[in-house]
mmCIF file of C-alpha atoms in Angstrom:
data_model
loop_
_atom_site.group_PDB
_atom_site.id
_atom_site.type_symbol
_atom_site.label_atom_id
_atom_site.label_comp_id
_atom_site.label_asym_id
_atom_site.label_seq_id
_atom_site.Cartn_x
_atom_site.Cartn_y
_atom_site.Cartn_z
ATOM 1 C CA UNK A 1 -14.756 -21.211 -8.529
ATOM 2 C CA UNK A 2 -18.221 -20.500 -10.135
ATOM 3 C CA UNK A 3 -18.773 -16.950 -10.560
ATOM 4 C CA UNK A 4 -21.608 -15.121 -8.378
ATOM 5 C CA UNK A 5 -22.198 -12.228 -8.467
ATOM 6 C CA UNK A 6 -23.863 -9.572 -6.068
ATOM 7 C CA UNK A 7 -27.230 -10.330 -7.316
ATOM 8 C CA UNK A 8 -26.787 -13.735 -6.302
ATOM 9 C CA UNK A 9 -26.529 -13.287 -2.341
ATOM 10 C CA UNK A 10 -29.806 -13.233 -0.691
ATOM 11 C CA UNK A 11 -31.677 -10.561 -1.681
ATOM 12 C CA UNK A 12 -31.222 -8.276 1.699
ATOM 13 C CA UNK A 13 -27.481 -8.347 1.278
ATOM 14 C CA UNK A 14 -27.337 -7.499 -2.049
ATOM 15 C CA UNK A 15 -29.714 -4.358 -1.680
ATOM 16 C CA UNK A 16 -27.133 -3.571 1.415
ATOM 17 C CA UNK A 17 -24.331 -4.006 -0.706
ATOM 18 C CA UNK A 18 -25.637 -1.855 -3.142
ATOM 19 C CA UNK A 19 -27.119 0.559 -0.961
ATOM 20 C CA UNK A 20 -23.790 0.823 1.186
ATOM 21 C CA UNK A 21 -21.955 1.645 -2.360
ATOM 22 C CA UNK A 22 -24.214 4.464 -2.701
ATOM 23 C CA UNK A 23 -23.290 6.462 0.275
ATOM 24 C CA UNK A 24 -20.240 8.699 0.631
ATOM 25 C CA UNK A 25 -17.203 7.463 2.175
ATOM 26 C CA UNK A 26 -15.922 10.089 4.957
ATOM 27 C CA UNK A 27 -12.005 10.785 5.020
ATOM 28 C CA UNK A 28 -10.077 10.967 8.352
ATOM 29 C CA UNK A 29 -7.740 13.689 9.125
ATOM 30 C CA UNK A 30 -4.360 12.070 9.574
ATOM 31 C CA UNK A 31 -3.474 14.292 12.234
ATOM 32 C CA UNK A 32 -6.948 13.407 14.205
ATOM 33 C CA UNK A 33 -5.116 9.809 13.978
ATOM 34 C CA UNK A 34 -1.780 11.402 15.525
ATOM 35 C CA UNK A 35 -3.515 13.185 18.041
ATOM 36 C CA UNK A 36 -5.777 10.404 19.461
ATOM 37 C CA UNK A 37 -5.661 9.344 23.323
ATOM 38 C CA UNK A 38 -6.452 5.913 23.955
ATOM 39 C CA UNK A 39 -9.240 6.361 26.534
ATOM 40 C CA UNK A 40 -11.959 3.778 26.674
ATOM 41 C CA UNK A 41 -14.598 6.614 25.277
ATOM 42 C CA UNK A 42 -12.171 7.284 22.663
ATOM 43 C CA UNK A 43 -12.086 3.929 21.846
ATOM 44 C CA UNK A 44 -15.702 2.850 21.642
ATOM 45 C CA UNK A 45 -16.204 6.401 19.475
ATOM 46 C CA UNK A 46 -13.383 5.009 17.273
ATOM 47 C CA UNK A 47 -14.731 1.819 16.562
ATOM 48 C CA UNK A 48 -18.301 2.657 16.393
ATOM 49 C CA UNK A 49 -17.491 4.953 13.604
ATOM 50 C CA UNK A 50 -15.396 2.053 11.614
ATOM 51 C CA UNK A 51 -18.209 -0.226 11.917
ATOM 52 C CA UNK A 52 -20.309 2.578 10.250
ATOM 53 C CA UNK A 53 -17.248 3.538 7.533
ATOM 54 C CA UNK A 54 -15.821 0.415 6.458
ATOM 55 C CA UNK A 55 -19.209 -1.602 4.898
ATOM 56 C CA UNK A 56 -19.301 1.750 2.570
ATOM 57 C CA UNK A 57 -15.501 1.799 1.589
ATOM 58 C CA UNK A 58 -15.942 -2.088 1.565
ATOM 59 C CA UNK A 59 -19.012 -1.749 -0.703
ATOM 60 C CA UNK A 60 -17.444 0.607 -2.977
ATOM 61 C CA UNK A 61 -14.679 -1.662 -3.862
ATOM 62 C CA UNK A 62 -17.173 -5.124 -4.728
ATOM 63 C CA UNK A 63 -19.431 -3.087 -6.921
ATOM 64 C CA UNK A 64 -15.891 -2.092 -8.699
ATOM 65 C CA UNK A 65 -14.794 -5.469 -8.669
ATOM 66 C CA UNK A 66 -18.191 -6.624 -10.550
ATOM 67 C CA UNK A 67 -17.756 -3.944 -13.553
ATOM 68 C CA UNK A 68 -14.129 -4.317 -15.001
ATOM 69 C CA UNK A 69 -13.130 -4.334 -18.168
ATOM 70 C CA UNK A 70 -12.211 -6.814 -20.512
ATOM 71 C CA UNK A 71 -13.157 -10.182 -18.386
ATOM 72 C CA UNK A 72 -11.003 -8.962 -15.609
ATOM 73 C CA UNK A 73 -13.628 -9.580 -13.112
ATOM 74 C CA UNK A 74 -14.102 -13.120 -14.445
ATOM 75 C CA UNK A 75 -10.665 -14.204 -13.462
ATOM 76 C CA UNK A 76 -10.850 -16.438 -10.657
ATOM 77 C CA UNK A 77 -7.859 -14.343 -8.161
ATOM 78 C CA UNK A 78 -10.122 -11.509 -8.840
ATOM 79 C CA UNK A 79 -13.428 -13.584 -7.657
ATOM 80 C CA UNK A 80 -11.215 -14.485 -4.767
ATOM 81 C CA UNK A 81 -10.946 -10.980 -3.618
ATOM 82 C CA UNK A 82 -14.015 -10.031 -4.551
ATOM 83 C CA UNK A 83 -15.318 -13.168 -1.950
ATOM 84 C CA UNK A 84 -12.820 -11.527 0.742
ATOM 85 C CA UNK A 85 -14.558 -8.383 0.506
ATOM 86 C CA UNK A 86 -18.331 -9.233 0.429
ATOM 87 C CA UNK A 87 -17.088 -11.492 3.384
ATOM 88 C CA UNK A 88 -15.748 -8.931 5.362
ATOM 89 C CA UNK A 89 -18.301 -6.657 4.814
ATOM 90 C CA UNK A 90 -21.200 -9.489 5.834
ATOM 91 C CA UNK A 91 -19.315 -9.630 8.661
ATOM 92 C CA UNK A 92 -19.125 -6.343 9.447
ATOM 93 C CA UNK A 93 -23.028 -5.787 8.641
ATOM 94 C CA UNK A 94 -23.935 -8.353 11.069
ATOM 95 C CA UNK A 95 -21.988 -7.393 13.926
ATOM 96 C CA UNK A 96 -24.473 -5.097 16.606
ATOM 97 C CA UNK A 97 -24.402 -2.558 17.800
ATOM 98 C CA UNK A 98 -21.329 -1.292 19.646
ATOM 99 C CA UNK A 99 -22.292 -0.169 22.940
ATOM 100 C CA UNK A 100 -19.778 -0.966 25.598
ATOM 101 C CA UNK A 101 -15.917 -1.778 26.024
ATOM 102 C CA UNK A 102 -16.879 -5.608 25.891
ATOM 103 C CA UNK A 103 -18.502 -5.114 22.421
ATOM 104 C CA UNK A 104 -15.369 -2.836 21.497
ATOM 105 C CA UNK A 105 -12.929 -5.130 22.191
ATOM 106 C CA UNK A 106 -14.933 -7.980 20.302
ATOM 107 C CA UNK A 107 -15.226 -5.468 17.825
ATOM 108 C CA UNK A 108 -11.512 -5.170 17.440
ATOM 109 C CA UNK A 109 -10.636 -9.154 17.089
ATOM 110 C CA UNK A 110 -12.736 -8.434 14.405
ATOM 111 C CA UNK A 111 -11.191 -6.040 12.691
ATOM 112 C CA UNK A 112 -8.172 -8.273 13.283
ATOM 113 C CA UNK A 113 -9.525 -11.285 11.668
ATOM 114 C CA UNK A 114 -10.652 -9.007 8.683
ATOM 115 C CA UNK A 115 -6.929 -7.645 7.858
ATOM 116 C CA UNK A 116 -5.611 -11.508 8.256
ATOM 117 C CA UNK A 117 -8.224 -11.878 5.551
ATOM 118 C CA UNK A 118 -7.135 -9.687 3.369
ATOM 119 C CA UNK A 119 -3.249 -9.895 3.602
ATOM 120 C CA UNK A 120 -2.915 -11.829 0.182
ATOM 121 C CA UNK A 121 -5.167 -9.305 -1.787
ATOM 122 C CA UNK A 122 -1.935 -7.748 -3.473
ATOM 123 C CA UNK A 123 -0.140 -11.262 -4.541
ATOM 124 C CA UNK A 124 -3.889 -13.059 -5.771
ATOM 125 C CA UNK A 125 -4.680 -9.523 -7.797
ATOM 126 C CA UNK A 126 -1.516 -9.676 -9.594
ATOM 127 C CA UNK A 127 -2.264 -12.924 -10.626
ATOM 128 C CA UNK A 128 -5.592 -11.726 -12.546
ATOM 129 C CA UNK A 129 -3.539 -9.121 -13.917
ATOM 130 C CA UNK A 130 -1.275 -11.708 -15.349
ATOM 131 C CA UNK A 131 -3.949 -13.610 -16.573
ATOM 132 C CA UNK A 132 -5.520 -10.319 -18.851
ATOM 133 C CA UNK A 133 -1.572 -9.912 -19.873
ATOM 134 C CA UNK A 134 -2.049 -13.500 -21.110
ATOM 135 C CA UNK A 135 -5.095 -12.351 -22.819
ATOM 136 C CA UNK A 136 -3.967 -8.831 -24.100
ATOM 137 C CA UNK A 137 -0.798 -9.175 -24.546
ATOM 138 C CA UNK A 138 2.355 -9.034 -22.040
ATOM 139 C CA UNK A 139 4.538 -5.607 -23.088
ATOM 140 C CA UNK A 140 0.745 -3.890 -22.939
ATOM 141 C CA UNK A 141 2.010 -0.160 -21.235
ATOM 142 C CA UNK A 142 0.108 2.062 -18.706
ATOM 143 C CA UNK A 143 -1.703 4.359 -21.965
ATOM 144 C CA UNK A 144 -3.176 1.290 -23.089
ATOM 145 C CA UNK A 145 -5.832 -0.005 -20.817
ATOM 146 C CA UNK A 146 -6.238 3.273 -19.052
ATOM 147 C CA UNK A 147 -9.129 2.189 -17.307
ATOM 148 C CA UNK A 148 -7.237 -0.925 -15.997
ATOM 149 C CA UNK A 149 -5.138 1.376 -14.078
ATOM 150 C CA UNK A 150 -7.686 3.839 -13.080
ATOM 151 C CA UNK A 151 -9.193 0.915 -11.284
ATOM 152 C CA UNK A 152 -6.330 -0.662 -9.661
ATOM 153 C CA UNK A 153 -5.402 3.422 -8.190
ATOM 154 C CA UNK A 154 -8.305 3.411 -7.164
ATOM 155 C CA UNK A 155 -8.467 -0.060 -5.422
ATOM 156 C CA UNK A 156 -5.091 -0.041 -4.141
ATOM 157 C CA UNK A 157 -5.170 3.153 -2.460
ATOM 158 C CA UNK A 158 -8.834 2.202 -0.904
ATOM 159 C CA UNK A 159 -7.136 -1.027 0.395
ATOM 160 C CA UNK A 160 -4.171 1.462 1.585
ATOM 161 C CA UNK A 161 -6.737 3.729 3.980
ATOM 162 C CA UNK A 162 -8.392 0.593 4.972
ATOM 163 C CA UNK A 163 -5.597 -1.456 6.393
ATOM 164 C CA UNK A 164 -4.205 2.285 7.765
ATOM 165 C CA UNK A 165 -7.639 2.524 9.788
ATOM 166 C CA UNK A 166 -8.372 -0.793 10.669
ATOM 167 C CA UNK A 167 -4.516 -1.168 11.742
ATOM 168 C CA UNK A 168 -4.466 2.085 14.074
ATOM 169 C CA UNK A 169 -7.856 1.049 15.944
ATOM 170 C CA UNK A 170 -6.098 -2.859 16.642
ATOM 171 C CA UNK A 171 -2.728 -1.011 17.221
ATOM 172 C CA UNK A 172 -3.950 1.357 20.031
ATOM 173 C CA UNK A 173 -4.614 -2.141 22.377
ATOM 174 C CA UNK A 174 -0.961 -3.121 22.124
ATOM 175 C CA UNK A 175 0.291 -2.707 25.531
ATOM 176 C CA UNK A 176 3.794 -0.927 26.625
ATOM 177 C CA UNK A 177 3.742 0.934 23.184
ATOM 178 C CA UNK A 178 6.951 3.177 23.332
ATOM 179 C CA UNK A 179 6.111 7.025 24.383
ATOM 180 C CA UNK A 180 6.640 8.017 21.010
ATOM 181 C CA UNK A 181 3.910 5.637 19.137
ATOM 182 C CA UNK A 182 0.711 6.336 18.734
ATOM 183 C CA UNK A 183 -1.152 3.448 17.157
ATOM 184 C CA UNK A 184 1.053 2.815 13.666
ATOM 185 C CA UNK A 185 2.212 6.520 14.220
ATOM 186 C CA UNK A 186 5.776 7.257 15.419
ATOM 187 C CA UNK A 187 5.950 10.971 16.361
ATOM 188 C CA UNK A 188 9.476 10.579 15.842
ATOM 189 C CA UNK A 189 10.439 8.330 13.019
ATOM 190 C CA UNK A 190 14.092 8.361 12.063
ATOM 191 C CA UNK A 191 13.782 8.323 8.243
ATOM 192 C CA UNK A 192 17.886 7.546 8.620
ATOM 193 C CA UNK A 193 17.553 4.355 10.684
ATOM 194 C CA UNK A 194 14.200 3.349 8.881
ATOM 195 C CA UNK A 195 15.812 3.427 5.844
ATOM 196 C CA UNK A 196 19.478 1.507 7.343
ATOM 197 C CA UNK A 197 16.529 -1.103 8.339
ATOM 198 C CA UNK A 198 14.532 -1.174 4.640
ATOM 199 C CA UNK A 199 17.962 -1.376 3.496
ATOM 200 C CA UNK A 200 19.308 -4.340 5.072
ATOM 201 C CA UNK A 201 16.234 -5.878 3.773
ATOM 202 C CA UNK A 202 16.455 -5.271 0.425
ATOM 203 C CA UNK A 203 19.806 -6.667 0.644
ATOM 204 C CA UNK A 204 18.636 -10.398 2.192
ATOM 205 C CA UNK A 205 16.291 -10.500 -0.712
ATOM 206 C CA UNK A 206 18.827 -9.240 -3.097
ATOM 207 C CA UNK A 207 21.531 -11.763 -1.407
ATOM 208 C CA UNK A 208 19.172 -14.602 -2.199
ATOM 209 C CA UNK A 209 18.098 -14.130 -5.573
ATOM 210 C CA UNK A 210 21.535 -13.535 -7.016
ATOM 211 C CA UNK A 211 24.046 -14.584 -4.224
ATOM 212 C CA UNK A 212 25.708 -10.943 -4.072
ATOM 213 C CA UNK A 213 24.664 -7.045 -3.570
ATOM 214 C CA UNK A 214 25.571 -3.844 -4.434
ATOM 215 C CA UNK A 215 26.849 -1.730 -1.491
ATOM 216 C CA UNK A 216 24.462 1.084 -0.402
ATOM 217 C CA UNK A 217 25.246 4.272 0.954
ATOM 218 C CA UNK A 218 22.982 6.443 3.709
ATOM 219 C CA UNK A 219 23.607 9.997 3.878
ATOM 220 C CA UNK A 220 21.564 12.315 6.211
ATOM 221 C CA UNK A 221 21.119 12.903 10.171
ATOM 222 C CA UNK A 222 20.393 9.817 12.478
ATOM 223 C CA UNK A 223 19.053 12.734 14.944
ATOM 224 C CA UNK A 224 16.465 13.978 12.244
ATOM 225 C CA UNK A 225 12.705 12.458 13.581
ATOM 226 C CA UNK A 226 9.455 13.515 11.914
ATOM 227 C CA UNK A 227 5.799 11.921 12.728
ATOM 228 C CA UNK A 228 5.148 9.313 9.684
ATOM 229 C CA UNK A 229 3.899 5.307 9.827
ATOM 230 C CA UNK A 230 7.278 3.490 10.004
ATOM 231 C CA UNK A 231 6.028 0.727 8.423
ATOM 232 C CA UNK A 232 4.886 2.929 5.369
ATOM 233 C CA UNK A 233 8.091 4.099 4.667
ATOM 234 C CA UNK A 234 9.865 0.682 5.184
ATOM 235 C CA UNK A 235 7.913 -0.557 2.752
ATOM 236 C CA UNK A 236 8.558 2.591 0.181
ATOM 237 C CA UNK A 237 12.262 2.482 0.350
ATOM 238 C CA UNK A 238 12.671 -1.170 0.489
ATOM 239 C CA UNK A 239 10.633 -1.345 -2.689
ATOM 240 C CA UNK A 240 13.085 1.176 -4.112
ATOM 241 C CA UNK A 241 15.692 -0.083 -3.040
ATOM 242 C CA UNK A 242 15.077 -3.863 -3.938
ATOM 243 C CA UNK A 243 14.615 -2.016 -7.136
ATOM 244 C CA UNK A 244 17.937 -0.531 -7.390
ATOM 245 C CA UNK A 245 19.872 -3.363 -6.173
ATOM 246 C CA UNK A 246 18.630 -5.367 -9.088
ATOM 247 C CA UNK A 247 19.181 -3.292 -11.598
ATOM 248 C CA UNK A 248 22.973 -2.059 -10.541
ATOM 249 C CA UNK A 249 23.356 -5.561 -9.830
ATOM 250 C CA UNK A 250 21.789 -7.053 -13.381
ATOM 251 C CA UNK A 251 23.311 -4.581 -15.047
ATOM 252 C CA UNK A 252 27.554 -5.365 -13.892
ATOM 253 C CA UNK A 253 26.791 -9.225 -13.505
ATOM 254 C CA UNK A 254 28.864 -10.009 -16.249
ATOM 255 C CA UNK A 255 31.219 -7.232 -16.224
ATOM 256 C CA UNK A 256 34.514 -7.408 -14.508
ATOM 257 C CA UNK A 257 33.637 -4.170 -12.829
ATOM 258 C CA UNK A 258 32.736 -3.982 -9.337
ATOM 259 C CA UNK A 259 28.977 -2.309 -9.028
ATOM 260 C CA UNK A 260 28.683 1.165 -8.115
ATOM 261 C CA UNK A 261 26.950 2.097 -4.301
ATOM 262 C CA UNK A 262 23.614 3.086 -4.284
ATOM 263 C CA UNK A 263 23.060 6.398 -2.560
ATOM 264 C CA UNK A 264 20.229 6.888 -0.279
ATOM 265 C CA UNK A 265 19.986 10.742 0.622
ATOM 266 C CA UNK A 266 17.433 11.920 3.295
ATOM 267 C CA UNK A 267 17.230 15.743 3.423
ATOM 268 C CA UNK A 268 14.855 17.795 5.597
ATOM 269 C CA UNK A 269 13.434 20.783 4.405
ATOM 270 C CA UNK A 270 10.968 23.282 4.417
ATOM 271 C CA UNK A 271 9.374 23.904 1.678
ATOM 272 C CA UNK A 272 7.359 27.320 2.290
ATOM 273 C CA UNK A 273 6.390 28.213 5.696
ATOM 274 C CA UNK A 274 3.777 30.939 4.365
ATOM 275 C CA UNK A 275 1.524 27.818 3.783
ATOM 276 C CA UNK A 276 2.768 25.549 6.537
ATOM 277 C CA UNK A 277 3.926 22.613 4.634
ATOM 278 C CA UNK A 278 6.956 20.640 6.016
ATOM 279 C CA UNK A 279 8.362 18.083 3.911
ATOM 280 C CA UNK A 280 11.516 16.078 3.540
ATOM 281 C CA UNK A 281 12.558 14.263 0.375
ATOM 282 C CA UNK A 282 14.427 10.638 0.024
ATOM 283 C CA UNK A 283 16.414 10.213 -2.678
ATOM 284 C CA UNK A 284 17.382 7.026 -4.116
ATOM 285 C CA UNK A 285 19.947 6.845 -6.908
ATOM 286 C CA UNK A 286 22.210 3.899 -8.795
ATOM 287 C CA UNK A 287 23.632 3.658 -11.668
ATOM 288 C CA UNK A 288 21.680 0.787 -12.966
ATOM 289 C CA UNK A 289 22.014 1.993 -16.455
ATOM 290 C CA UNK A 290 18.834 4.127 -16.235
ATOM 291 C CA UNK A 291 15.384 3.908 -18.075
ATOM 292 C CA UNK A 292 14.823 4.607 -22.210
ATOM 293 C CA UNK A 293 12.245 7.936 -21.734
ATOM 294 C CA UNK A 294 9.538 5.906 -23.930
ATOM 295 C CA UNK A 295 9.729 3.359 -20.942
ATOM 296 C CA UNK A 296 9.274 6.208 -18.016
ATOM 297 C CA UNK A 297 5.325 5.571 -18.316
ATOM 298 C CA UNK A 298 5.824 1.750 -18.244
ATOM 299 C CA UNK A 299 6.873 1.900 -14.708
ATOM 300 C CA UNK A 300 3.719 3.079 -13.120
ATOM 301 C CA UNK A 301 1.932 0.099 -14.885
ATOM 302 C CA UNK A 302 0.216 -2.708 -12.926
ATOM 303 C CA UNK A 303 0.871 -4.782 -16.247
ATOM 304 C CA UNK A 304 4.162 -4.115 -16.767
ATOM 305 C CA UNK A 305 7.634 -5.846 -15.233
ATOM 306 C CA UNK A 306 10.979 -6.257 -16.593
ATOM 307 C CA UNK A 307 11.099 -9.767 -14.679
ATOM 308 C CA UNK A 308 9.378 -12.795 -14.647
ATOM 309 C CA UNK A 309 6.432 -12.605 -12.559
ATOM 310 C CA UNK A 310 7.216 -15.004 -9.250
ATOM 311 C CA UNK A 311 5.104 -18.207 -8.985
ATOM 312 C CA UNK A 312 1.970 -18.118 -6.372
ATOM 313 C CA UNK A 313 1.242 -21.190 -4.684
ATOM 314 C CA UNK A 314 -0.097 -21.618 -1.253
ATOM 315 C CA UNK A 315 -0.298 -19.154 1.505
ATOM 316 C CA UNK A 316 1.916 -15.737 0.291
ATOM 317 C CA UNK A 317 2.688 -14.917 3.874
ATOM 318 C CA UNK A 318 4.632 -17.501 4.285
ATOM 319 C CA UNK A 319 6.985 -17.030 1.051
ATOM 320 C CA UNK A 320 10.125 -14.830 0.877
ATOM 321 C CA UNK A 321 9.560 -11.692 -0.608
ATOM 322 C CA UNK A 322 10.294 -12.046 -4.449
ATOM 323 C CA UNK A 323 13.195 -9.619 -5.612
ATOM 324 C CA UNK A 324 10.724 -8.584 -8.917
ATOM 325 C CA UNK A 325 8.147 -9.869 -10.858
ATOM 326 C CA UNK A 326 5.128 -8.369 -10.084
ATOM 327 C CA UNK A 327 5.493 -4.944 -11.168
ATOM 328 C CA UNK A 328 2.893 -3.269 -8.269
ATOM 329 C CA UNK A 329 6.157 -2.133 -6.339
ATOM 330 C CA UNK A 330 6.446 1.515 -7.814
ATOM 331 C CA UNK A 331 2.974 2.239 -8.233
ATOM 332 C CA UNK A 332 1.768 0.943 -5.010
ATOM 333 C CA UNK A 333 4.772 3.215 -3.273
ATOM 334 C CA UNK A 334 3.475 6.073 -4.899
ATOM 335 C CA UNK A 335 0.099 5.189 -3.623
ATOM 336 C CA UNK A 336 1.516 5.292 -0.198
ATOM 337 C CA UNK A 337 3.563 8.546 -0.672
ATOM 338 C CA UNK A 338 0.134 10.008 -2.060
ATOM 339 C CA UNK A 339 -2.116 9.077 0.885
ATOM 340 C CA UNK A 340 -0.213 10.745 2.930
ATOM 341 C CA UNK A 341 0.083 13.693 0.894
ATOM 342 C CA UNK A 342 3.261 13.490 -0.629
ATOM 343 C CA UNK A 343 4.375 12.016 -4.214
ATOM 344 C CA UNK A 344 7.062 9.629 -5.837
ATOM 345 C CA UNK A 345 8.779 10.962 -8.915
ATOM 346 C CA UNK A 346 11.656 8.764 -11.086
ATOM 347 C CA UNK A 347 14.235 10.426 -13.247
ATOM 348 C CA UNK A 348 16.279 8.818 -15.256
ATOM 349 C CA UNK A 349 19.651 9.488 -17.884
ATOM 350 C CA UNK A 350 19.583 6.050 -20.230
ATOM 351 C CA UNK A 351 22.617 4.757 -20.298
ATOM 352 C CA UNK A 352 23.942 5.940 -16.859
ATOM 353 C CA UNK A 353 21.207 5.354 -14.166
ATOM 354 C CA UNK A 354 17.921 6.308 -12.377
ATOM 355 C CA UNK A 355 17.141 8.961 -9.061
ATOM 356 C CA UNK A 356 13.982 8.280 -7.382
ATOM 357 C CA UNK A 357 12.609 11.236 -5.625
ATOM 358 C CA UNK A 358 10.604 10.073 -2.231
ATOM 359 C CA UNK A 359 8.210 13.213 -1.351
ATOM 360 C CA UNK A 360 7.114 12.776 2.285
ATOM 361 C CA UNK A 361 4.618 15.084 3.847
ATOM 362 C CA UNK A 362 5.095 15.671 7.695
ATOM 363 C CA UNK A 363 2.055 14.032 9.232
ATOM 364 C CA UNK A 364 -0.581 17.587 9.702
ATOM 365 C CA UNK A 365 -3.643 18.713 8.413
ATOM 366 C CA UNK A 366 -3.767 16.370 5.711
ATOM 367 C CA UNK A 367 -7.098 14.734 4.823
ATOM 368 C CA UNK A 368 -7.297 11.188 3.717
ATOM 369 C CA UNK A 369 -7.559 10.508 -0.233
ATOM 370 C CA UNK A 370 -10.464 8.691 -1.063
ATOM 371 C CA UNK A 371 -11.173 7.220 -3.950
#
């Protein structure tokens, strides 16, 4: 793929671009998501203002993908998203004027089509980050190419209140949603049974990589419900998880001992009512042997795994998920935790094992990070 940049569009879409890059993005309250009603007004308002927000966030992200450092945005997987983007947003730029329910709903198999797009933007940017690695070295840490990581925060966590937005607008026309949904948003999530779920999960992928799995142990009340994005915390604790299981798992292989249970702990509690913040915290714990505390900062680096990055050929959708490689599962959880207002911490005791703390953030007056 020859590289073109922005300059070489036509010359109105690459003053657009540019111009669209310039304006401020505007956050959404993630409780104005919770508390939306369907209605066909409600509706057309929604989607008129993502056909106004998402060319800026959209813009934002190309003009950053046309300035990294060292030859990053010369790597052909990071063209390819790059392409994806400018695509979308053409697309976007050229659609009218929203005006009626008939545009809306054309409007919305847009929006569709655009998130199909852009499904394979994690798996095709970790292969440009394995191509710098080739070029900078492969044991290169998070302090190291600061900027690198800046970027990719930045990026991920953009592509994280995109998909979030476009997501809830497509999700609000699926008919016979349960009572309790409200686009993505379950008013009452069962972190317990999400996590039993995430957990079985991790296990299949864990079962095929290495033909056996660690037990895992949930602790905390089924009855317990909070309003959260199921399908944000799946991913979070199957990432963890997955992460656990391998390295109880690596770590007893060839050991006549039987590997320890991983403990998954879900606790709700209040944290101080004074300033009306409700949180619970997830805790995920093995005894996989634990992390050196020079290697802590590693694991919030897009350029740093302790496996083999997977292979990436074809269409990633249709590929099991790989049980490590890529090293984006921690930081990208964190992202998640984060845009919802909550955090991801790791502890670990080398020698013994690791505790990840899972900071969730009951769905309220929390405004949208943008980056």
């Amino acid at each position: 793929m020859a590289a073109r940049r922005v300059a070489d569009y036509a010359a109105h879409v690459a003053e657009d671009l540019y111009n669209c890059s310039l304006k401020r993005q505007t956050g959404v309250s993630l409780k104005h998501m919770m508390d939306f009603v369907p209605t066909q007004r409600n509706l057309l308002l929604s989607a008129q203002f993502l056909h106004k927000e998402l060319p800026i966030r959209l813009a934002h992200r190309v003009l950053e993908l046309e300035n990294l450092p060292y030859g990053l945005t010369e790597k052909i997987p990071i063209l390819q998203v790059r392409q994806w983007y400018i695509d979308s947003f053409r697309d976007l730029r050229s659609f009218p004027d929203i005006r009626n329910s008939q545009d809306e709903a054309s409007f919305t198999n847009l929006l569709y089509q655009i998130k199909r797009r852009h499904a394979d933007v994690i798996s095709t940017m970790a292969l440009g980050i394995r191509e710098l690695k080739q070029d900078i070295g492969p044991r290169i840490g998070r302090d190291d190419v600061p900027e690198v990581h800046q970027f990719m925060d930045r990026f991920f966590m953009s592509r994280i209140g995109i998909r979030m937005l476009i997501g809830q607008h497509v999700a609000m026309h699926i008919p016979n949603q349960p009572p309790s949904y409200v686009g993505l948003i379950s008013t009452k999530a069962s972190p317990v049974e999400i996590s039993r779920n995430a957990v079985e999960d991790a296990q299949v992928v864990c079962r095929r990589a290495y033909g056996d799995t660690p037990d895992v142990h949930i602790y905390g009340d089924p009855k317990f419900t909070f309003a959260y994005v199921p399908t944000h915390l799946h991913h979070m604790i199957f990432e963890l998880v997955k992460n656990s299981l391998r390295a109880v798992l690596v770590r007893y292989m060839k050991t006549s001992s039987d590997p320890p249970p991983i403990r998954v702990i879900v606790a709700d509690g209040l944290e101080d009512v004074t300033i009306k913040i409700l949180c619970f915290t997830e805790q995920i714990s093995d005894e996989g042997g634990g992390i050196p505390r020079s290697g802590i900062s590693k694991i919030w680096s897009y350029l740093y795994s302790t496996a083999d990055t997977p292979s990436v050929s074809g269409n990633s959708r249709d590929m099991p998920s790989a049980m490590a490689g890529y090293g984006f599962g921690l930081p990208i959880s964190r992202l998640h935790a984060r845009y919802f207002g909550g955090d991801l911490q790791v502890m670990s005791m080398e020698g013994y094992g690791t505790d990840a703390y899972l900071h969730l953030t009951r769905l309220g007056n929390v405004q949208e990070p943008l980056p």
